[in-house]
CSV table of C-alpha atoms and ligand atoms in Angstrom, one decimal:
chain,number,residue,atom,x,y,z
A,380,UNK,CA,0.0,0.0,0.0
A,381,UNK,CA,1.2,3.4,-1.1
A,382,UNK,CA,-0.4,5.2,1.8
A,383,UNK,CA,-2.4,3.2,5.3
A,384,UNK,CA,-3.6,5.0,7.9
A,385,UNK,CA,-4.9,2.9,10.7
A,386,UNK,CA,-6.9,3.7,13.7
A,387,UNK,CA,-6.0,7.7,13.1
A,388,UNK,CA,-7.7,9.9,15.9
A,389,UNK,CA,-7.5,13.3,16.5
A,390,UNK,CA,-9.6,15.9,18.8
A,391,UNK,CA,-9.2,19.6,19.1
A,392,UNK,CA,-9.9,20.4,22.4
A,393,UNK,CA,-13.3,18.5,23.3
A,394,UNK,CA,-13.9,18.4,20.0
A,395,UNK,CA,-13.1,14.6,18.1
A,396,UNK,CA,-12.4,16.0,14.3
A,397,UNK,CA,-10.7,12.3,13.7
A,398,UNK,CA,-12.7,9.0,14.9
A,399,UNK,CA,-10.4,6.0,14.6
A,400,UNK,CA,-10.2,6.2,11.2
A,401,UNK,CA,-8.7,3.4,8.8
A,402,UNK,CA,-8.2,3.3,4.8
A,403,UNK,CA,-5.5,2.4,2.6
A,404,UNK,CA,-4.5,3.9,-0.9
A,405,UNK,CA,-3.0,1.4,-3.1
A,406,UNK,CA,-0.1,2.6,-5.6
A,407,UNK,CA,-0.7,4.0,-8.2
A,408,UNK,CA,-4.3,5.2,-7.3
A,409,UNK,CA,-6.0,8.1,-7.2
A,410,UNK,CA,-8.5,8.2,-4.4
A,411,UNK,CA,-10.9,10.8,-2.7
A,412,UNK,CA,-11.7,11.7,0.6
A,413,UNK,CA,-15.3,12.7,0.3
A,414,UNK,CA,-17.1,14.2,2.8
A,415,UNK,CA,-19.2,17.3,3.9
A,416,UNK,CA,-17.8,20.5,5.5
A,417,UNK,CA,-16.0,19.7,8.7
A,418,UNK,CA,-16.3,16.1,8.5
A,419,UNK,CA,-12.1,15.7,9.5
A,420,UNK,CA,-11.3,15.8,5.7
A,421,UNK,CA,-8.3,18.3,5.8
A,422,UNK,CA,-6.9,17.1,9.3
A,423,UNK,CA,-6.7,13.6,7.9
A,424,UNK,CA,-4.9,14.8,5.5
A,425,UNK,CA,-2.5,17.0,7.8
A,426,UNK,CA,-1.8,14.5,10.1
A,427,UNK,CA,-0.3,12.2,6.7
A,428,UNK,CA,1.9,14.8,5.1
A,429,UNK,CA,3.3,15.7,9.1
A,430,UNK,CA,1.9,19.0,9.5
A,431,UNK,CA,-0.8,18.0,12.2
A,432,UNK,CA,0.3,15.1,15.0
A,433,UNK,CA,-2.6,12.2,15.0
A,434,UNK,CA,-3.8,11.7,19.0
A,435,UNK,CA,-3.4,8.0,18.3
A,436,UNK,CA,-3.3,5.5,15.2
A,437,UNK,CA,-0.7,5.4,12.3
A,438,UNK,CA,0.5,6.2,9.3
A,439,UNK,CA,2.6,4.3,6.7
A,440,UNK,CA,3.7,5.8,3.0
A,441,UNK,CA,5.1,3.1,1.0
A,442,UNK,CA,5.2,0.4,3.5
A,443,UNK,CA,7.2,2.2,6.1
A,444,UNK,CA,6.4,3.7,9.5
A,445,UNK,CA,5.8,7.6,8.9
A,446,UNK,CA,3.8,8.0,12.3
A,447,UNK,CA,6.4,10.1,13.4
A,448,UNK,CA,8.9,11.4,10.7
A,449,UNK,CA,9.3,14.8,10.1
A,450,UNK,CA,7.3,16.7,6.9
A,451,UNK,CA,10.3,17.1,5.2
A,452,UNK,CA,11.2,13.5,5.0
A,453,UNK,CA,8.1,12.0,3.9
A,454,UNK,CA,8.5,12.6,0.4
A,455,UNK,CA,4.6,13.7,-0.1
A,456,UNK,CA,4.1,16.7,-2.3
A,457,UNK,CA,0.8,19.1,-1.5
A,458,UNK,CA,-1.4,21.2,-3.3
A,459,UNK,CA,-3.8,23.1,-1.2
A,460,UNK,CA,-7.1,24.8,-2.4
A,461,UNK,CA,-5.9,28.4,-2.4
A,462,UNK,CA,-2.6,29.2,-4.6
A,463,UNK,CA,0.3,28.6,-2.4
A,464,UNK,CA,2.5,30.1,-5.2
A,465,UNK,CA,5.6,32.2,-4.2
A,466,UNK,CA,4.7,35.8,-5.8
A,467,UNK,CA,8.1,37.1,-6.2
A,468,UNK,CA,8.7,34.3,-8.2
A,469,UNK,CA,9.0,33.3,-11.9
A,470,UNK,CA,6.6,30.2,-12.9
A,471,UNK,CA,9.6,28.5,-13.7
A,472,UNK,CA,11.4,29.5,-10.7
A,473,UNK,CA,8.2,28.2,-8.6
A,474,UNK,CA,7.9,24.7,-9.7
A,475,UNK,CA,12.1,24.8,-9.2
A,476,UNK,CA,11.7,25.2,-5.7
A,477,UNK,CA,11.7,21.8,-4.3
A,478,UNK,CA,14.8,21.1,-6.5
A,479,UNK,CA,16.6,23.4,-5.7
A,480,UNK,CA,16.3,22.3,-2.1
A,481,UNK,CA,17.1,18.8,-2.9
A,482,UNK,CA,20.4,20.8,-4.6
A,483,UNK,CA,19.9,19.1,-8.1
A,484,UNK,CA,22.6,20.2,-11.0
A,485,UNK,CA,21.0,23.2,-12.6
A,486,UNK,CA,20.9,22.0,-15.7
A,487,UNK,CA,19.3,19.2,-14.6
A,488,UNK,CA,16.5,21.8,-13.2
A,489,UNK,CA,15.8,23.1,-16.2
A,490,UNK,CA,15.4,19.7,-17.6
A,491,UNK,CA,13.0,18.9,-15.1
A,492,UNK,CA,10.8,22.0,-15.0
A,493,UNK,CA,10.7,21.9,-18.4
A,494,UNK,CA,9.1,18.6,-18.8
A,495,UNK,CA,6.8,19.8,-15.9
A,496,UNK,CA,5.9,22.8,-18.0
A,497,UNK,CA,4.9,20.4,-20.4
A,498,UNK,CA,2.3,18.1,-18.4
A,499,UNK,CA,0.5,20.8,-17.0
A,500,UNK,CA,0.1,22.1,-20.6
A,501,UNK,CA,2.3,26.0,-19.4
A,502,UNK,CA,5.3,25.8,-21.7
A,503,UNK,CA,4.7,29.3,-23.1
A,504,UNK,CA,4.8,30.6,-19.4
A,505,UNK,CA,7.5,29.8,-17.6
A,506,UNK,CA,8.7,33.4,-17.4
A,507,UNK,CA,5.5,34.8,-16.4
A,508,UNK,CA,4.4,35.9,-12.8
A,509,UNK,CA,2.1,34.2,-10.3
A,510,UNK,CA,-0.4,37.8,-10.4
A,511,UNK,CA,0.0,36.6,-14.5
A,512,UNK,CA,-2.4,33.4,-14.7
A,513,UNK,CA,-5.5,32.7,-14.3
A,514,UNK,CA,-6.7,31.0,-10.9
A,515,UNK,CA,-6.9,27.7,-13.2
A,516,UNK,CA,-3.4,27.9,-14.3
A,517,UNK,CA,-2.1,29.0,-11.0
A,518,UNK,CA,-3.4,25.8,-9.5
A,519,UNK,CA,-1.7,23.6,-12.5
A,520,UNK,CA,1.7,25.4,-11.4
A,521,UNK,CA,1.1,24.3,-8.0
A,522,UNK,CA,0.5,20.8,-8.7
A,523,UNK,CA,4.0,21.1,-11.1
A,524,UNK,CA,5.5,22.5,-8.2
A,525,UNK,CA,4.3,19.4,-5.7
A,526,UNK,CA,5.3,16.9,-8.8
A,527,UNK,CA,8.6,18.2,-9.7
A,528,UNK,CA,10.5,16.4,-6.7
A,529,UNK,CA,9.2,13.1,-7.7
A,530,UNK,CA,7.1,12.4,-4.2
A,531,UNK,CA,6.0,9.0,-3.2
A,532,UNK,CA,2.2,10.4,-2.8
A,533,UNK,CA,0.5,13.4,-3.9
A,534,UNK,CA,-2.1,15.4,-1.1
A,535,UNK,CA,-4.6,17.4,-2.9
A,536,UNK,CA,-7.0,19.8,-0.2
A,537,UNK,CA,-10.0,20.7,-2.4
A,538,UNK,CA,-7.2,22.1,-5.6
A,539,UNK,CA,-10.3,23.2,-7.3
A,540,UNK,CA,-12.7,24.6,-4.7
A,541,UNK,CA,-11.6,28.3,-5.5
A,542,UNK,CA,-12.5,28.2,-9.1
A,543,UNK,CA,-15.4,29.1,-10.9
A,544,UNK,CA,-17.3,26.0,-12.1
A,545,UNK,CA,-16.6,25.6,-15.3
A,546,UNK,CA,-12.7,26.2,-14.9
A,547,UNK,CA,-13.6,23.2,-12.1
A,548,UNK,CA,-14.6,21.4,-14.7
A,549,UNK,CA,-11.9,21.3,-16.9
A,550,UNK,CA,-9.5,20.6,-14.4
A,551,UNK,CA,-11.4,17.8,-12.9
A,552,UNK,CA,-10.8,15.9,-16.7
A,553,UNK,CA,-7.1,17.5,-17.2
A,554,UNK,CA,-6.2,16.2,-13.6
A,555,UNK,CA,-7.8,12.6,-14.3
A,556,UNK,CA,-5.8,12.6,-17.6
A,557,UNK,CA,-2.7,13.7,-15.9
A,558,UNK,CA,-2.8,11.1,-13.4
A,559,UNK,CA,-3.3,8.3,-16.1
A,560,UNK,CA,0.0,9.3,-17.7
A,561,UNK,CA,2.2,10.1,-14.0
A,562,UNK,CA,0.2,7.5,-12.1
A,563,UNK,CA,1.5,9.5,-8.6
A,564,UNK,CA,-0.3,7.8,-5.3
A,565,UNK,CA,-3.1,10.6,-5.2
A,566,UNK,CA,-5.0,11.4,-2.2
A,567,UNK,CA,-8.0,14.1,-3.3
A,568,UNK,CA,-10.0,15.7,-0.8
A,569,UNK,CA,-13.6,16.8,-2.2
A,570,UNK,CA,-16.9,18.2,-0.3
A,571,UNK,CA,-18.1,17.4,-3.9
A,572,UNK,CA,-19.5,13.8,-4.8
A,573,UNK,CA,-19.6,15.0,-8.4
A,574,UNK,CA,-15.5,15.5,-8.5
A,575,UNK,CA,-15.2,12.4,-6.5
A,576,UNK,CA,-17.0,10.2,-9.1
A,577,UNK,CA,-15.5,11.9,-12.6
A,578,UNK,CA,-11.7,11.6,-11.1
A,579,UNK,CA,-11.1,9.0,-8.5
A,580,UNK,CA,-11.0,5.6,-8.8
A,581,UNK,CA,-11.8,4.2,-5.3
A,582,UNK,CA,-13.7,6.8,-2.5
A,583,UNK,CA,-13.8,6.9,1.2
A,584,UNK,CA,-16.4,8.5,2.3
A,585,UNK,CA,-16.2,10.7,5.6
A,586,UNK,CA,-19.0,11.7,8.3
A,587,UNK,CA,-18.5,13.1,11.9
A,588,UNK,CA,-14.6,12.5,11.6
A,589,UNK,CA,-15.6,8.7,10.7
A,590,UNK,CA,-15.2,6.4,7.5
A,591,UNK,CA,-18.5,5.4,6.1
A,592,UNK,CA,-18.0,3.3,3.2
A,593,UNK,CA,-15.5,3.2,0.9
A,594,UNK,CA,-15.3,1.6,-2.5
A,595,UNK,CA,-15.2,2.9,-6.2
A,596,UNK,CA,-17.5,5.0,-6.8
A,597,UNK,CA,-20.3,3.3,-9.0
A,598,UNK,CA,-20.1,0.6,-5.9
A,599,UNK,CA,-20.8,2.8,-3.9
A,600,UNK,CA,-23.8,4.6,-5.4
A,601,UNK,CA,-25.2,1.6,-6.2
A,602,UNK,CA,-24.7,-0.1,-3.0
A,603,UNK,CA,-24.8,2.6,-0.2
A,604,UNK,CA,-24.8,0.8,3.2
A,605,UNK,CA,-25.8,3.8,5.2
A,606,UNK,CA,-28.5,6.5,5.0
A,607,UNK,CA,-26.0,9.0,4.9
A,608,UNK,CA,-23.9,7.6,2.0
A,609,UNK,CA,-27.4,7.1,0.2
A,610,UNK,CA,-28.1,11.0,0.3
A,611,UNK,CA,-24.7,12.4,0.1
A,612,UNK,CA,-23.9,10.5,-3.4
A,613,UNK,CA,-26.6,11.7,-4.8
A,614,UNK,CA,-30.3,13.1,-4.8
A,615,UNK,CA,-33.2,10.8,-3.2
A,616,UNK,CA,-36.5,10.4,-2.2
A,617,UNK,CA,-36.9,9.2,1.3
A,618,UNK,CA,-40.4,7.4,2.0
A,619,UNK,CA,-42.0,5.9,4.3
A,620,UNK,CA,-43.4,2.5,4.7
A,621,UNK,CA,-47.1,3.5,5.1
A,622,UNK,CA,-46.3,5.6,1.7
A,623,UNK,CA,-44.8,2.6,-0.2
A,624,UNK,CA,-47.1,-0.5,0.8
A,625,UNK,CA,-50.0,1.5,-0.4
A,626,UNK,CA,-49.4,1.5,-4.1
A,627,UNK,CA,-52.1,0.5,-6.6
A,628,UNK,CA,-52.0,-3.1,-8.9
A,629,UNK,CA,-54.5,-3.0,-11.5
A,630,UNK,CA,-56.5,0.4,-10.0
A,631,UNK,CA,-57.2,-1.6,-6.8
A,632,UNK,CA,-56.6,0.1,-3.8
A,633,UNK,CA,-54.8,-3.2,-2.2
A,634,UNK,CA,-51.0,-3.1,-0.4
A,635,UNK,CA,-49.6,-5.0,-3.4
A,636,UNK,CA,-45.9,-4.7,-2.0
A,637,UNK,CA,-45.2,-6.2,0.7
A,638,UNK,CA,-41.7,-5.0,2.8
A,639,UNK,CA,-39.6,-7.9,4.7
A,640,UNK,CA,-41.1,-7.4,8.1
A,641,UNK,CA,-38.8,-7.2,11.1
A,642,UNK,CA,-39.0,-4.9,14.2
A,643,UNK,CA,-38.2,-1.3,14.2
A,644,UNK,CA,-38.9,0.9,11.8
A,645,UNK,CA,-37.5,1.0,8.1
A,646,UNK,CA,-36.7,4.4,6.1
A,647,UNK,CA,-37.3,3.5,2.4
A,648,UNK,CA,-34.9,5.5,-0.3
A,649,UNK,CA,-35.9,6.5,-4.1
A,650,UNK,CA,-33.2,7.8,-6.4
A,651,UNK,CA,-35.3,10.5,-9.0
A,652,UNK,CA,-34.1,8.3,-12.2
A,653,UNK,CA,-35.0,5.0,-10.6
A,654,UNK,CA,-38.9,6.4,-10.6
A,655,UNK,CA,-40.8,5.3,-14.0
A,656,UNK,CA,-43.9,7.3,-14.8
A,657,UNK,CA,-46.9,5.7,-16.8
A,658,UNK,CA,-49.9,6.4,-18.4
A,659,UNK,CA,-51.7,3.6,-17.4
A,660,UNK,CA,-51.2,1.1,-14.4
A,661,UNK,CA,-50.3,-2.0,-16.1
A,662,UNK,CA,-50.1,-4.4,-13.3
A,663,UNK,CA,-47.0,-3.8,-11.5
A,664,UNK,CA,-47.4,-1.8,-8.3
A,665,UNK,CA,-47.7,2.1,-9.0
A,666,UNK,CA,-48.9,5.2,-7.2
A,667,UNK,CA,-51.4,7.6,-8.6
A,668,UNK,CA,-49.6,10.8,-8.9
A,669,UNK,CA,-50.3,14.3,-9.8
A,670,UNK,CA,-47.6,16.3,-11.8
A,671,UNK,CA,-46.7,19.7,-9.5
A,672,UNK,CA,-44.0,21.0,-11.7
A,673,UNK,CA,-42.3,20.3,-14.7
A,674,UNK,CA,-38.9,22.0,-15.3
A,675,UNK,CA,-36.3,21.1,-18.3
A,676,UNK,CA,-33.3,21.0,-17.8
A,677,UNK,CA,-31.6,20.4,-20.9
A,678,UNK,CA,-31.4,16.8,-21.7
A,679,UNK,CA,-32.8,15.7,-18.8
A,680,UNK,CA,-36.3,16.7,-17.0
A,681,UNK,CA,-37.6,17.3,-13.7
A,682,UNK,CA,-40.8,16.1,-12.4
A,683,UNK,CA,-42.2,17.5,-8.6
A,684,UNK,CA,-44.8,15.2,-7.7
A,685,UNK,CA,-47.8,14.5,-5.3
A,686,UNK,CA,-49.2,11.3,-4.3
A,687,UNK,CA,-52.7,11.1,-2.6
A,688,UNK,CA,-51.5,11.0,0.7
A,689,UNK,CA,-49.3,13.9,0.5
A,690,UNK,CA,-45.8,13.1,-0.2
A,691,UNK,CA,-43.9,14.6,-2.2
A,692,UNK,CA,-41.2,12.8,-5.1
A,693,UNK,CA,-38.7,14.1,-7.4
A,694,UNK,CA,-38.7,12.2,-10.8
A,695,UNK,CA,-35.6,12.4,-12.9
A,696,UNK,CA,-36.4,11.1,-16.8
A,697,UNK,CA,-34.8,11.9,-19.9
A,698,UNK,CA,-36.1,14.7,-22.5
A,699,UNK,CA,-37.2,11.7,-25.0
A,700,UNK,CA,-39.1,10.0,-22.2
A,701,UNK,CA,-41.2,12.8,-21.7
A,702,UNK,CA,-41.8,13.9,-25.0
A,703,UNK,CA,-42.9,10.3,-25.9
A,704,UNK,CA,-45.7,10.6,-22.7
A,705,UNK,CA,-46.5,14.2,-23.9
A,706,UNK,CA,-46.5,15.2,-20.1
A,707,UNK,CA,-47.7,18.2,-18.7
A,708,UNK,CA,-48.5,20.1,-15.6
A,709,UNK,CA,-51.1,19.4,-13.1
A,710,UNK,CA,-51.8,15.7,-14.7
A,711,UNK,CA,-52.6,12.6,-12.7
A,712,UNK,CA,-49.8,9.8,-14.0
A,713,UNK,CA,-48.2,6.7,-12.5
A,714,UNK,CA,-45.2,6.4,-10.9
A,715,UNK,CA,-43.6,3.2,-10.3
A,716,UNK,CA,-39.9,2.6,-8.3
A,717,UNK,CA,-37.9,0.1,-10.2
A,718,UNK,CA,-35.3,0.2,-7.2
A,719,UNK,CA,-35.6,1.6,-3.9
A,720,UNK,CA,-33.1,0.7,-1.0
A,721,UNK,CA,-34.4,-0.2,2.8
A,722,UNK,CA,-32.8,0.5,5.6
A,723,UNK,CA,-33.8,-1.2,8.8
A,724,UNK,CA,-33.4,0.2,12.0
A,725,UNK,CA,-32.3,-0.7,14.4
A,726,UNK,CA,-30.2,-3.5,12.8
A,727,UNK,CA,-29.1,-0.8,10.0
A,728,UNK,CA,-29.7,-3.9,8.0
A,729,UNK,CA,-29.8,-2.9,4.6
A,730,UNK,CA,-31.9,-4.4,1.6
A,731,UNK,CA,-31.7,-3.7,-2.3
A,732,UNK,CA,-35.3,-3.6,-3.4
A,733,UNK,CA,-36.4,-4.5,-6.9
A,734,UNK,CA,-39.7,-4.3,-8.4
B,1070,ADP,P1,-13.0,19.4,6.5
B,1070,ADP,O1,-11.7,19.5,5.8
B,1070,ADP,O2,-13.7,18.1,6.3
B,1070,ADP,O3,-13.9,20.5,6.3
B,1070,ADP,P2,-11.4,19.7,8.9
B,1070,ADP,O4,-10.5,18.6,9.0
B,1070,ADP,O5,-10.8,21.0,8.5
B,1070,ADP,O6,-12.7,19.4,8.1
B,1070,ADP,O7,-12.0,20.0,10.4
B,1070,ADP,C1,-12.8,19.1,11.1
B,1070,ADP,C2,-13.3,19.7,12.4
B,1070,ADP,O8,-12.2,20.0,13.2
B,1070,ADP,C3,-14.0,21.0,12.1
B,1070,ADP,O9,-15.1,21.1,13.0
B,1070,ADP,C4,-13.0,22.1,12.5
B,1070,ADP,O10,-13.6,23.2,13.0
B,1070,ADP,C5,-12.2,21.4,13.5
B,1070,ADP,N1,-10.8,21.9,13.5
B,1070,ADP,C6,-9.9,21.7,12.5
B,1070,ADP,N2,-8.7,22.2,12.8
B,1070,ADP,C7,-8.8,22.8,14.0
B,1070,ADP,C8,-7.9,23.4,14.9
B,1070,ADP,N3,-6.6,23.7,14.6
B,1070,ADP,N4,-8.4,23.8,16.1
B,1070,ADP,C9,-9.7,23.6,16.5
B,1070,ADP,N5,-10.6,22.9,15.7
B,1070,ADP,C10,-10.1,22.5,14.5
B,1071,MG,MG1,-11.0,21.0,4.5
């Protein structure tokens, strides 16, 4: 394993940011740290370059006890989310820093930032000034500048969060294509599941200084085994029991879907495209449903709907879809779940529900 942290915990005063936290980054990956705001993201990631000391746990870089080894020695390079760039300093001059520490040949500098210039697509600017770039650029210097002393693992602290979103965007794609040609041991910290899933290849998802679930991301979204993972990865519907055991077969008012019973009660989750809407009820189990709002949104549209007993439910379905139903507002349709996940409390018991 490139990086393992095992058992990490850190409080700040009464306050546990880190809760015993374990994952492992094998080489050669690029993996995210997902989480919301204050969920112990950035002190995890701290606490493995050596800035921040853990309270307890450990971690290893390449196999090898870093628990306590100083920053300088543990060969990670770091790009944070606002420029860290030295102003005073040329581009070129920027991304030489860490060699020049390391007290490489100089022509053997050049060399180097050159090719650097060259991956993060800034060969026409290495004479140019930080206050010179845009914020997008600025942040591909930085990552040059982490790269160019050939570290064993690469941080990254939200790189993008200070950019507009389409410069987000782009950089999101550039980094994932980057990474397939240096393959650096990536660790990528993200509040925002739609990074996560377009550059990482495995996530760890983070909640009240705790791991959640981790896995690739299609795994995860797929198979959340938590309430919180559910919502976080994406929208959802969240029903309850009553509301799904009363859906219509054939226009009789009979509970035609029947939950596995146990004790305690059970929170029932809809993702908005995994809800099919129908003209006519056609003998699977389907709610009558009255179209609140219809709102495109390029290829894709929204549907807010009502059922009789007052919930509400977000339908997801593609432009075609609707066209093909000729839908409009304030109709009575069907609307029919083709997956819905269960979670059971108390057991948190978890159950992948078909229809
Ligand atoms: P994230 O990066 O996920 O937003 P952080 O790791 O920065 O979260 O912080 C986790 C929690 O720890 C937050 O509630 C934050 O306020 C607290 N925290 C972080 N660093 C310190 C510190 N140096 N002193 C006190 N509290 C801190
Ligand atoms: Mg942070």
């Amino acid at each position: 394993m490139a990086i393992a942290v095992k058992n990490l915990s850190k409080r700040f005063g009464s306050f546990q940011a880190v809760d015993g936290v374990s994952f492992e980054v094998p080489a050669g990956e690029l993996v995210a740290l997902l989480g919301p705001s204050g969920s112990g993201k950035s002190t995890i990631l701290r606490i493995i370059a050596g800035l921040e000391s853990a309270d307890s746990g450990e971690v290893e870089l390449t196999g090898e006890d870093a628990t306590n080894l100083p920053v300088q020695h543990r060969g990670v390079g770091f790009v944070f989310q606002h420029y860290a760039l030295f102003r005073h300093m040329s581009i070129r001059q920027n991304i030489a820093f860490g060699l020049e520490v390391q007290k490489l040949a100089k022509v053997e500098i050049t060399r180097r930032v050159d090719e650097l210039l060259g991956l993060v697509q800034l060969s026409g600017f290495a004479e140019r000034y930080p206050s010179q770039l845009s914020g997008g650029q600025r942040q591909r210097v930085a990552l040059a500048r982490a790269l160019a002393p050939r570290p064993k693992v690469l941080l990254l602290d939200e790189p993008f969060g200070a950019l507009d979103s389409k410069v987000r965007e782009e950089l999101r794609t550039w980094l994932r294509k980057l990474h397939d040609e240096v393959h650096v041991t990536s660790l990528f910290v993200t509040h925002d599941q739609q990074e996560a899933f377009e550059v990482c290849d495995q996530l760890v998802v983070l909640n009240h200084g705790k791991v959640e679930q981790m896995g690739p991301p299609q795994t995860l979204y797929e198979h959340p085994s938590t309430p919180f993972v559910t919502e976080f990865l994406g929208s959802v519907n969240v029903l309850k029991v009553e509301t799904v055991m009363s859906m219509e077969r054939g226009g009789h008012p009979e509970p035609s879907l029947t939950l596995p019973g146990r004790s305690g009660p059970s929170h029932v989750y809809v993702r908005p495209h995994d809800l099919e809407i129908t003209r006519a009820i056609n003998g699977r189990p389907a709610w009558p449903s009255r179209i609140r709002k219809l709102t495109r949104l390029g290829g894709l549209v929204r549907l807010e709907m009502a059922l009789d007993d007052g919930t509400n439910l977000l339908v997801q379905l593609t432009r075609e879809r609707c066209l093909e139903l000729a839908l409009e507002e304030g109709e009575m349709v069907f609307v029919t779940p083709k997956d819905m996940k269960v979670f059971h409390e108390p057991t948190a018991f978890v159950e992948d529900y078909m229809i």
